[in-house]
Amino acid sequence: MSTALTTLLEDERLFRDSVAEFADREIRPHVRRMDEEAKIPHELIDRLFELGVMGIEVPDAFGGGGGTFFHAVLAVEAISRVDPSIGVLVDVQNTLVINALLRWADEDLARTYLTRLASGTVGAYALSEAGSGSDAFALATQAVESSDGFVLNGRKLWITNASEAEIFIVFANLKPEAGYHGITAFLVERGCPGFTVGRKEDKLGIRASSTCELLLEDCRVPRRNVLGEIGKGYKVAIETLNEGRIGIGAQMVGLAQGALDHTIRYTKERRQFGKAIADFQGVQFQIARAATEIEAARLMVYNAARLRESGQAFLAEAAMCKLMASEVAERVASLAVNLYGGYGFVKDYPVEKLFRDAKIGQIYEGTSNLQLQTIAKQLLG
Ligand SMILES: Cc1cc2nc3c(=O)[nH]c(=O)nc-3n(C[C@H](O)[C@H](O)[C@H](O)COP(=O)(O)OP(=O)(O)OC[C@H]3O[C@@H](n4cnc5c(N)ncnc54)[C@H](O)[C@@H]3O)c2cc1C
């Protein structure tokens, strides 16, 4: 019997519902303050670990949830409906950091680091630099072999979770003369000599999510902390991001759904010309179109996630879902502001924040142009 994409297995549904309920109860009351203070309280991060959303795919044996990639996608969507900043904290932890370790760490590294990541330690993924964003393999951070490991020098920019993280996956080039074939992934601990978390960005949206510079000045990394093979870091980077961007699609679907939920509630309450504004057909059609777009984006996200999980080709579908979901999020959040009228433009109401938050979906984990490039390559060779 075939199953609809949105028909969840029993454990998926229970998990999604428990995360959604947590988000409403434990995150929602803090959203405005977190945005204003550009900070996530430690206690909330602790609660996310207790809930089990910070180590979703980590095997039971390492203290994790023993869940699936699809569970991670559901969690990111359910949380982002309430706050996309917490959504990206959870997303980076699961779909980038833990995902990379699950795929590339040897047994020793996996045991050490996955156990920590599932039990209270936040991770970050450090690829981008001031001079290399879309052209990520042009990174300038260098690694040099030493007697007991490697010495890293360079700067990373835009690193999500950097304020809270203790473990960083850092990409550096060990053999610049070999081009991208020299790129290697290293696990760097916050306490490593020569490692500093630098300036925190003051952002338009997802303000509670930390985005910082990393400074590596003769940063010493032990030999065992190479993630995957030397010179194969480009594979770690690209393959993790190919999967991770499905999570960003989920973040944007959640955001759009959150904006629509607020809008439906508000338009039923707000009265003009003697009736609720939701009674005007012009408003109803705008809401219907937004719901239709969200449904399409969600189906694309779920399909990409299911394809990835079942070992089928998913590259174009992942790029398409992120491209679509981020555009839908921007349109729906913009509609939400419009339908709130003047109240949509002020911070006392929730939709102006979601409008600001939506913009990032078209930028990180590959800009929209880079998604189009990936899709075109799949189509045209
Ligand atoms: C809030 C935030 C969080 C982030 N978190 C992380 C993180 O955790 N880890 C990490 O490593 N990075 C992170 N990033 C970095 C992010 O992935 C990059 O900003 C993004 O990949 C774009 O790179 P860039 O900013 O250098 O823009 P550029 O690459 O300079 O792009 C500028 C413009 O040129 C366009 N462009 C570039 N090349 C092409 C091309 N070939 N064809 C057509 N158009 C092109 C782009 O689409 C874009 O519109 C984060 C960024 C932000 C803002």
GROMACS .gro file of C-alpha atoms and ligand atoms in nm:
model
  434
    1MET     CA    1   0.000   0.000   0.000
    2SER     CA    2   0.146   0.338  -0.090
    3THR     CA    3   0.161   0.604   0.180
    4ALA     CA    4   0.115   0.980   0.153
    5LEU     CA    5   0.434   1.179   0.210
    6THR     CA    6   0.276   1.358   0.503
    7THR     CA    7   0.151   1.037   0.666
    8LEU     CA    8   0.392   0.991   0.952
    9LEU     CA    9   0.485   0.664   1.118
   10GLU     CA   10   0.353   0.636   1.472
   11ASP     CA   11   0.692   0.713   1.632
   12GLU     CA   12   0.747   1.007   1.395
   13ARG     CA   13   0.408   1.155   1.482
   14LEU     CA   14   0.457   1.115   1.857
   15PHE     CA   15   0.806   1.266   1.833
   16ARG     CA   16   0.689   1.561   1.618
   17ASP     CA   17   0.394   1.629   1.848
   18SER     CA   18   0.608   1.621   2.163
   19VAL     CA   19   0.859   1.862   2.006
   20ALA     CA   20   0.577   2.094   1.889
   21GLU     CA   21   0.422   2.091   2.234
   22PHE     CA   22   0.760   2.167   2.394
   23ALA     CA   23   0.814   2.455   2.150
   24ASP     CA   24   0.480   2.612   2.239
   25ARG     CA   25   0.526   2.567   2.614
   26GLU     CA   26   0.899   2.624   2.667
   27ILE     CA   27   1.021   2.832   2.372
   28ARG     CA   28   0.732   3.060   2.277
   29PRO     CA   29   0.732   3.266   2.599
   30HIS     CA   30   1.098   3.361   2.543
   31VAL     CA   31   1.096   3.435   2.169
   32ARG     CA   32   1.068   3.813   2.185
   33ARG     CA   33   1.326   3.852   2.462
   34MET     CA   34   1.572   3.618   2.289
   35ASP     CA   35   1.538   3.823   1.970
   36GLU     CA   36   1.590   4.151   2.156
   37GLU     CA   37   1.884   4.024   2.360
   38ALA     CA   38   2.026   3.823   2.068
   39LYS     CA   39   2.085   3.533   2.304
   40ILE     CA   40   1.955   3.187   2.385
   41PRO     CA   41   1.937   3.121   2.763
   42HIS     CA   42   2.153   2.830   2.881
   43GLU     CA   43   1.857   2.675   3.061
   44LEU     CA   44   1.666   2.649   2.734
   45ILE     CA   45   1.958   2.472   2.569
   46ASP     CA   46   1.969   2.232   2.865
   47ARG     CA   47   1.598   2.166   2.819
   48LEU     CA   48   1.653   2.090   2.449
   49PHE     CA   49   1.911   1.828   2.548
   50GLU     CA   50   1.668   1.680   2.803
   51LEU     CA   51   1.398   1.665   2.536
   52GLY     CA   52   1.636   1.465   2.315
   53VAL     CA   53   1.644   1.699   2.015
   54MET     CA   54   2.017   1.771   2.033
   55GLY     CA   55   2.125   1.414   1.956
   56ILE     CA   56   1.839   1.279   1.749
   57GLU     CA   57   2.039   1.043   1.527
   58VAL     CA   58   2.308   0.957   1.781
   59PRO     CA   59   2.283   0.581   1.851
   60ASP     CA   60   2.133   0.467   2.182
   61ALA     CA   61   2.470   0.316   2.274
   62PHE     CA   62   2.618   0.668   2.281
   63GLY     CA   63   2.328   0.813   2.478
   64GLY     CA   64   2.140   0.957   2.181
   65GLY     CA   65   1.787   0.922   2.055
   66GLY     CA   66   1.861   0.650   1.799
   67GLY     CA   67   1.630   0.835   1.561
   68THR     CA   68   1.647   0.908   1.190
   69PHE     CA   69   1.730   1.199   0.962
   70PHE     CA   70   1.357   1.238   0.906
   71HIS     CA   71   1.304   1.278   1.280
   72ALA     CA   72   1.560   1.562   1.272
   73VAL     CA   73   1.372   1.729   0.986
   74LEU     CA   74   1.045   1.702   1.179
   75ALA     CA   75   1.205   1.852   1.490
   76VAL     CA   76   1.352   2.147   1.300
   77GLU     CA   77   1.017   2.218   1.136
   78ALA     CA   78   0.820   2.193   1.462
   79ILE     CA   79   1.060   2.423   1.648
   80SER     CA   80   1.095   2.676   1.367
   81ARG     CA   81   0.718   2.724   1.362
   82VAL     CA   82   0.776   2.891   1.700
   83ASP     CA   83   1.132   3.021   1.665
   84PRO     CA   84   1.361   2.973   1.364
   85SER     CA   85   1.663   3.072   1.581
   86ILE     CA   86   1.618   2.768   1.801
   87GLY     CA   87   1.536   2.580   1.481
   88VAL     CA   88   1.881   2.648   1.337
   89LEU     CA   89   2.056   2.565   1.666
   90VAL     CA   90   1.895   2.220   1.653
   91ASP     CA   91   1.944   2.193   1.277
   92VAL     CA   92   2.320   2.258   1.279
   93GLN     CA   93   2.369   2.024   1.576
   94ASN     CA   94   2.187   1.738   1.404
   95THR     CA   95   2.197   1.769   1.027
   96LEU     CA   96   2.551   1.907   1.001
   97VAL     CA   97   2.766   1.824   1.304
   98ILE     CA   98   2.622   1.491   1.419
   99ASN     CA   99   2.547   1.389   1.062
  100ALA     CA  100   2.912   1.447   0.961
  101LEU     CA  101   3.037   1.249   1.260
  102LEU     CA  102   2.798   0.962   1.194
  103ARG     CA  103   2.926   0.936   0.840
  104TRP     CA  104   3.294   1.014   0.875
  105ALA     CA  105   3.419   0.958   1.232
  106ASP     CA  106   3.611   0.640   1.319
  107GLU     CA  107   3.487   0.440   1.615
  108ASP     CA  108   3.709   0.615   1.866
  109LEU     CA  109   3.607   0.969   1.756
  110ALA     CA  110   3.243   0.867   1.726
  111ARG     CA  111   3.234   0.729   2.079
  112THR     CA  112   3.402   1.034   2.230
  113TYR     CA  113   3.227   1.310   2.043
  114LEU     CA  114   2.882   1.169   1.968
  115THR     CA  115   2.845   1.083   2.337
  116ARG     CA  116   2.925   1.443   2.428
  117LEU     CA  117   2.706   1.592   2.156
  118ALA     CA  118   2.409   1.388   2.275
  119SER     CA  119   2.456   1.478   2.639
  120GLY     CA  120   2.499   1.853   2.671
  121THR     CA  121   2.765   1.975   2.428
  122VAL     CA  122   2.674   2.202   2.138
  123GLY     CA  123   2.857   2.166   1.805
  124ALA     CA  124   2.931   2.402   1.516
  125TYR     CA  125   3.033   2.361   1.153
  126ALA     CA  126   3.303   2.597   1.029
  127LEU     CA  127   3.355   2.610   0.654
  128SER     CA  128   3.295   2.970   0.541
  129GLU     CA  129   3.554   3.247   0.548
  130ALA     CA  130   3.555   3.616   0.460
  131GLY     CA  131   3.687   3.540   0.111
  132SER     CA  132   3.515   3.207   0.049
  133GLY     CA  133   3.140   3.160   0.079
  134SER     CA  134   2.977   3.018  -0.231
  135ASP     CA  135   3.325   2.924  -0.351
  136ALA     CA  136   3.381   2.730  -0.028
  137PHE     CA  137   3.673   2.523  -0.157
  138ALA     CA  138   3.878   2.842  -0.199
  139LEU     CA  139   3.916   2.850   0.180
  140ALA     CA  140   4.244   3.000   0.302
  141THR     CA  141   4.272   2.841   0.650
  142GLN     CA  142   4.585   2.629   0.648
  143ALA     CA  143   4.685   2.317   0.837
  144VAL     CA  144   5.044   2.205   0.881
  145GLU     CA  145   5.151   1.868   1.015
  146SER     CA  146   5.349   1.877   1.341
  147SER     CA  147   5.514   1.611   1.558
  148ASP     CA  148   5.197   1.540   1.756
  149GLY     CA  149   4.921   1.646   1.519
  150PHE     CA  150   4.835   1.955   1.319
  151VAL     CA  151   4.869   2.330   1.355
  152LEU     CA  152   4.585   2.540   1.208
  153ASN     CA  153   4.602   2.906   1.107
  154GLY     CA  154   4.323   3.117   0.962
  155ARG     CA  155   3.985   3.275   1.028
  156LYS     CA  156   3.635   3.142   0.985
  157LEU     CA  157   3.335   3.369   0.944
  158TRP     CA  158   2.959   3.333   1.002
  159ILE     CA  159   2.976   3.031   1.229
  160THR     CA  160   2.633   2.938   1.368
  161ASN     CA  161   2.623   2.817   1.732
  162ALA     CA  162   2.977   2.947   1.789
  163SER     CA  163   2.890   3.126   2.117
  164GLU     CA  164   2.748   2.809   2.271
  165ALA     CA  165   2.957   2.539   2.101
  166GLU     CA  166   3.238   2.339   2.256
  167ILE     CA  167   3.312   2.128   1.949
  168PHE     CA  168   3.379   2.270   1.603
  169ILE     CA  169   3.423   2.091   1.272
  170VAL     CA  170   3.683   2.313   1.106
  171PHE     CA  171   3.786   2.280   0.743
  172ALA     CA  172   4.146   2.371   0.657
  173ASN     CA  173   4.380   2.303   0.367
  174LEU     CA  174   4.676   2.078   0.441
  175LYS     CA  175   4.814   2.092   0.087
  176PRO     CA  176   4.716   2.418  -0.083
  177GLU     CA  177   4.919   2.320  -0.390
  178ALA     CA  178   4.671   2.032  -0.441
  179GLY     CA  179   4.374   2.273  -0.450
  180TYR     CA  180   4.057   2.137  -0.294
  181HIS     CA  181   4.220   1.792  -0.267
  182GLY     CA  182   4.414   1.932   0.029
  183ILE     CA  183   4.102   2.024   0.230
  184THR     CA  184   4.076   1.827   0.553
  185ALA     CA  185   3.813   1.831   0.829
  186PHE     CA  186   3.933   1.865   1.189
  187LEU     CA  187   3.749   1.839   1.519
  188VAL     CA  188   3.857   2.138   1.722
  189GLU     CA  189   3.765   2.184   2.086
  190ARG     CA  190   3.694   2.527   2.228
  191GLY     CA  191   3.979   2.480   2.476
  192CYS     CA  192   4.244   2.403   2.210
  193PRO     CA  193   4.545   2.634   2.244
  194GLY     CA  194   4.532   2.903   1.975
  195PHE     CA  195   4.154   2.879   1.924
  196THR     CA  196   3.931   3.181   1.993
  197VAL     CA  197   3.568   3.258   1.923
  198GLY     CA  198   3.570   3.616   1.794
  199ARG     CA  199   3.317   3.885   1.713
  200LYS     CA  200   2.947   3.801   1.717
  201GLU     CA  201   2.744   3.937   1.424
  202ASP     CA  202   2.456   4.180   1.481
  203LYS     CA  203   2.200   4.038   1.241
  204LEU     CA  204   1.874   4.122   1.061
  205GLY     CA  205   1.702   3.799   1.163
  206ILE     CA  206   1.747   3.476   1.359
  207ARG     CA  207   1.907   3.714   1.608
  208ALA     CA  208   1.909   3.473   1.902
  209SER     CA  209   2.118   3.227   1.702
  210SER     CA  210   2.485   3.315   1.749
  211THR     CA  211   2.694   3.378   1.437
  212CYS     CA  212   3.063   3.442   1.509
  213GLU     CA  213   3.408   3.464   1.368
  214LEU     CA  214   3.662   3.196   1.470
  215LEU     CA  215   4.030   3.274   1.502
  216LEU     CA  216   4.285   2.997   1.462
  217GLU     CA  217   4.633   3.117   1.559
  218ASP     CA  218   4.877   2.827   1.574
  219CYS     CA  219   4.584   2.622   1.695
  220ARG     CA  220   4.707   2.275   1.789
  221VAL     CA  221   4.482   1.982   1.701
  222PRO     CA  222   4.568   1.624   1.801
  223ARG     CA  223   4.633   1.374   1.520
  224ARG     CA  224   4.330   1.161   1.611
  225ASN     CA  225   4.097   1.459   1.553
  226VAL     CA  226   4.100   1.436   1.174
  227LEU     CA  227   3.743   1.368   1.064
  228GLY     CA  228   3.744   1.134   0.764
  229GLU     CA  229   4.054   1.104   0.549
  230ILE     CA  230   4.325   1.363   0.502
  231GLY     CA  231   4.254   1.548   0.177
  232LYS     CA  232   3.892   1.431   0.170
  233GLY     CA  233   3.751   1.721   0.370
  234TYR     CA  234   3.591   1.858   0.055
  235LYS     CA  235   3.375   1.542   0.045
  236VAL     CA  236   3.284   1.581   0.413
  237ALA     CA  237   3.189   1.944   0.348
  238ILE     CA  238   2.988   1.903   0.032
  239GLU     CA  239   2.810   1.580   0.121
  240THR     CA  240   2.709   1.705   0.466
  241LEU     CA  241   2.578   2.031   0.322
  242ASN     CA  242   2.387   1.846   0.050
  243GLU     CA  243   2.193   1.674   0.327
  244GLY     CA  244   2.191   1.963   0.572
  245ARG     CA  245   2.008   2.192   0.335
  246ILE     CA  246   1.701   1.970   0.364
  247GLY     CA  247   1.702   2.083   0.728
  248ILE     CA  248   1.704   2.446   0.618
  249GLY     CA  249   1.406   2.364   0.396
  250ALA     CA  250   1.234   2.230   0.710
  251GLN     CA  251   1.327   2.543   0.904
  252MET     CA  252   1.165   2.759   0.634
  253VAL     CA  253   0.851   2.544   0.614
  254GLY     CA  254   0.816   2.569   0.992
  255LEU     CA  255   0.865   2.946   0.980
  256ALA     CA  256   0.604   2.986   0.704
  257GLN     CA  257   0.356   2.769   0.895
  258GLY     CA  258   0.414   2.974   1.209
  259ALA     CA  259   0.348   3.298   1.018
  260LEU     CA  260   0.032   3.153   0.862
  261ASP     CA  261  -0.099   3.026   1.198
  262HIS     CA  262  -0.060   3.374   1.349
  263THR     CA  263  -0.228   3.528   1.043
  264ILE     CA  264  -0.529   3.298   1.050
  265ARG     CA  265  -0.585   3.373   1.418
  266TYR     CA  266  -0.541   3.747   1.373
  267THR     CA  267  -0.759   3.789   1.065
  268LYS     CA  268  -1.045   3.613   1.243
  269GLU     CA  269  -1.019   3.858   1.534
  270ARG     CA  270  -0.944   4.186   1.359
  271ARG     CA  271  -1.257   4.370   1.254
  272GLN     CA  272  -1.289   4.635   0.984
  273PHE     CA  273  -1.601   4.754   0.796
  274GLY     CA  274  -1.809   4.577   1.062
  275LYS     CA  275  -1.671   4.228   1.017
  276ALA     CA  276  -1.364   4.012   1.068
  277ILE     CA  277  -1.108   4.079   0.795
  278ALA     CA  278  -1.097   3.699   0.740
  279ASP     CA  279  -1.453   3.734   0.607
  280PHE     CA  280  -1.331   3.926   0.303
  281GLN     CA  281  -1.280   3.697   0.008
  282GLY     CA  282  -0.971   3.894  -0.094
  283VAL     CA  283  -0.808   3.798   0.238
  284GLN     CA  284  -0.934   3.439   0.224
  285PHE     CA  285  -0.775   3.387  -0.118
  286GLN     CA  286  -0.440   3.522   0.002
  287ILE     CA  287  -0.448   3.282   0.297
  288ALA     CA  288  -0.551   2.991   0.075
  289ARG     CA  289  -0.263   3.060  -0.162
  290ALA     CA  290  -0.014   3.079   0.126
  291ALA     CA  291  -0.138   2.746   0.266
  292THR     CA  292  -0.104   2.590  -0.080
  293GLU     CA  293   0.254   2.710  -0.116
  294ILE     CA  294   0.345   2.579   0.229
  295GLU     CA  295   0.193   2.240   0.145
  296ALA     CA  296   0.401   2.223  -0.175
  297ALA     CA  297   0.722   2.320   0.006
  298ARG     CA  298   0.656   2.072   0.288
  299LEU     CA  299   0.600   1.788   0.040
  300MET     CA  300   0.929   1.875  -0.130
  301VAL     CA  301   1.115   1.880   0.203
  302TYR     CA  302   0.965   1.549   0.318
  303ASN     CA  303   1.032   1.389  -0.020
  304ALA     CA  304   1.398   1.497  -0.021
  305ALA     CA  305   1.437   1.370   0.337
  306ARG     CA  306   1.271   1.036   0.259
  307LEU     CA  307   1.484   0.995  -0.056
  308ARG     CA  308   1.800   1.063   0.143
  309GLU     CA  309   1.695   0.826   0.416
  310SER     CA  310   1.618   0.542   0.178
  311GLY     CA  311   1.956   0.576   0.006
  312GLN     CA  312   1.817   0.713  -0.322
  313ALA     CA  313   1.951   1.008  -0.521
  314PHE     CA  314   1.835   1.330  -0.359
  315LEU     CA  315   2.077   1.604  -0.466
  316ALA     CA  316   1.845   1.798  -0.697
  317GLU     CA  317   1.545   1.742  -0.467
  318ALA     CA  318   1.737   1.877  -0.166
  319ALA     CA  319   1.840   2.189  -0.357
  320MET     CA  320   1.487   2.235  -0.493
  321CYS     CA  321   1.323   2.202  -0.152
  322LYS     CA  322   1.553   2.458   0.008
  323LEU     CA  323   1.510   2.698  -0.285
  324MET     CA  324   1.132   2.666  -0.277
  325ALA     CA  325   1.085   2.662   0.100
  326SER     CA  326   1.296   2.974   0.153
  327GLU     CA  327   1.103   3.165  -0.114
  328VAL     CA  328   0.770   3.049   0.029
  329ALA     CA  329   0.881   3.152   0.379
  330GLU     CA  330   0.967   3.501   0.259
  331ARG     CA  331   0.636   3.538   0.073
  332VAL     CA  332   0.420   3.403   0.354
  333ALA     CA  333   0.596   3.607   0.624
  334SER     CA  334   0.554   3.916   0.405
  335LEU     CA  335   0.182   3.841   0.362
  336ALA     CA  336   0.153   3.798   0.738
  337VAL     CA  337   0.294   4.149   0.790
  338ASN     CA  338   0.052   4.285   0.529
  339LEU     CA  339  -0.251   4.122   0.687
  340TYR     CA  340  -0.159   4.247   1.034
  341GLY     CA  341  -0.157   4.599   0.886
  342GLY     CA  342   0.026   4.851   1.104
  343TYR     CA  343   0.043   4.591   1.382
  344GLY     CA  344   0.252   4.376   1.149
  345PHE     CA  345   0.520   4.642   1.143
  346VAL     CA  346   0.583   4.658   1.518
  347LYS     CA  347   0.757   4.427   1.762
  348ASP     CA  348   0.455   4.383   1.990
  349TYR     CA  349   0.326   4.129   1.738
  350PRO     CA  350   0.516   3.820   1.624
  351VAL     CA  351   0.515   3.847   1.246
  352GLU     CA  352   0.771   4.123   1.188
  353LYS     CA  353   1.032   3.896   1.348
  354LEU     CA  354   0.938   3.604   1.122
  355PHE     CA  355   0.963   3.839   0.821
  356ARG     CA  356   1.321   3.926   0.927
  357ASP     CA  357   1.403   3.563   1.007
  358ALA     CA  358   1.286   3.439   0.665
  359LYS     CA  359   1.561   3.615   0.468
  360ILE     CA  360   1.840   3.386   0.586
  361GLY     CA  361   1.687   3.084   0.413
  362GLN     CA  362   1.801   3.221   0.077
  363ILE     CA  363   2.157   3.275   0.195
  364TYR     CA  364   2.304   3.004   0.418
  365GLU     CA  365   2.393   2.647   0.328
  366GLY     CA  366   2.420   2.769  -0.031
  367THR     CA  367   2.250   3.081  -0.168
  368SER     CA  368   1.949   3.044  -0.398
  369ASN     CA  369   2.173   3.096  -0.701
  370LEU     CA  370   2.392   2.808  -0.585
  371GLN     CA  371   2.084   2.587  -0.543
  372LEU     CA  372   1.982   2.676  -0.899
  373GLN     CA  373   2.335   2.588  -1.011
  374THR     CA  374   2.308   2.245  -0.845
  375ILE     CA  375   1.966   2.180  -0.999
  376ALA     CA  376   2.082   2.294  -1.343
  377LYS     CA  377   2.389   2.068  -1.322
  378GLN     CA  378   2.165   1.769  -1.249
  379LEU     CA  379   1.942   1.857  -1.543
  380LEU     CA  380   2.198   1.964  -1.799
  381GLY     CA  381   2.505   1.765  -1.696
  382LIG     C1  382   2.343   3.395   0.973
  382LIG     C2  383   2.444   3.314   0.899
  382LIG     C3  384   2.482   3.190   0.949
  382LIG     C4  385   2.577   3.114   0.881
  382LIG     N1  386   2.621   2.996   0.936
  382LIG     C5  387   2.727   2.931   0.881
  382LIG     C6  388   2.787   2.820   0.947
  382LIG     O1  389   2.742   2.774   1.052
  382LIG     N2  390   2.896   2.763   0.890
  382LIG     C7  391   2.951   2.808   0.773
  382LIG     O2  392   3.050   2.752   0.729
  382LIG     N3  393   2.895   2.914   0.707
  382LIG     C8  394   2.786   2.976   0.759
  382LIG     N4  395   2.730   3.087   0.695
  382LIG     C9  396   2.789   3.133   0.571
  382LIG    C10  397   2.696   3.114   0.451
  382LIG     O3  398   2.690   2.980   0.416
  382LIG    C11  399   2.749   3.204   0.337
  382LIG     O4  400   2.721   3.337   0.374
  382LIG    C12  401   2.685   3.171   0.204
  382LIG     O5  402   2.728   3.046   0.158
  382LIG    C13  403   2.714   3.277   0.098
  382LIG     O6  404   2.850   3.308   0.094
  382LIG     P1  405   2.897   3.463   0.093
  382LIG     O7  406   2.830   3.528   0.209
  382LIG     O8  407   3.044   3.466   0.089
  382LIG     O9  408   2.835   3.521  -0.038
  382LIG     P2  409   2.902   3.515  -0.185
  382LIG    O10  410   2.946   3.376  -0.214
  382LIG    O11  411   2.999   3.624  -0.198
  382LIG    O12  412   2.776   3.546  -0.276
  382LIG    C14  413   2.728   3.678  -0.299
  382LIG    C15  414   2.620   3.673  -0.407
  382LIG    O13  415   2.679   3.624  -0.529
  382LIG    C16  416   2.604   3.514  -0.577
  382LIG     N5  417   2.695   3.418  -0.644
  382LIG    C17  418   2.815   3.373  -0.599
  382LIG     N6  419   2.867   3.283  -0.684
  382LIG    C18  420   2.777   3.271  -0.784
  382LIG    C19  421   2.770   3.193  -0.903
  382LIG     N7  422   2.867   3.108  -0.936
  382LIG     N8  423   2.663   3.206  -0.985
  382LIG    C20  424   2.563   3.292  -0.953
  382LIG     N9  425   2.562   3.367  -0.842
  382LIG    C21  426   2.667   3.357  -0.760
  382LIG    C22  427   2.540   3.452  -0.455
  382LIG    O14  428   2.424   3.377  -0.490
  382LIG    C23  429   2.507   3.576  -0.373
  382LIG    O15  430   2.384   3.629  -0.414
  382LIG    C24  431   2.631   3.161   0.760
  382LIG    C25  432   2.590   3.285   0.709
  382LIG    C26  433   2.499   3.361   0.777
  382LIG    C27  434   2.460   3.496   0.721
   0.00000   0.00000   0.00000
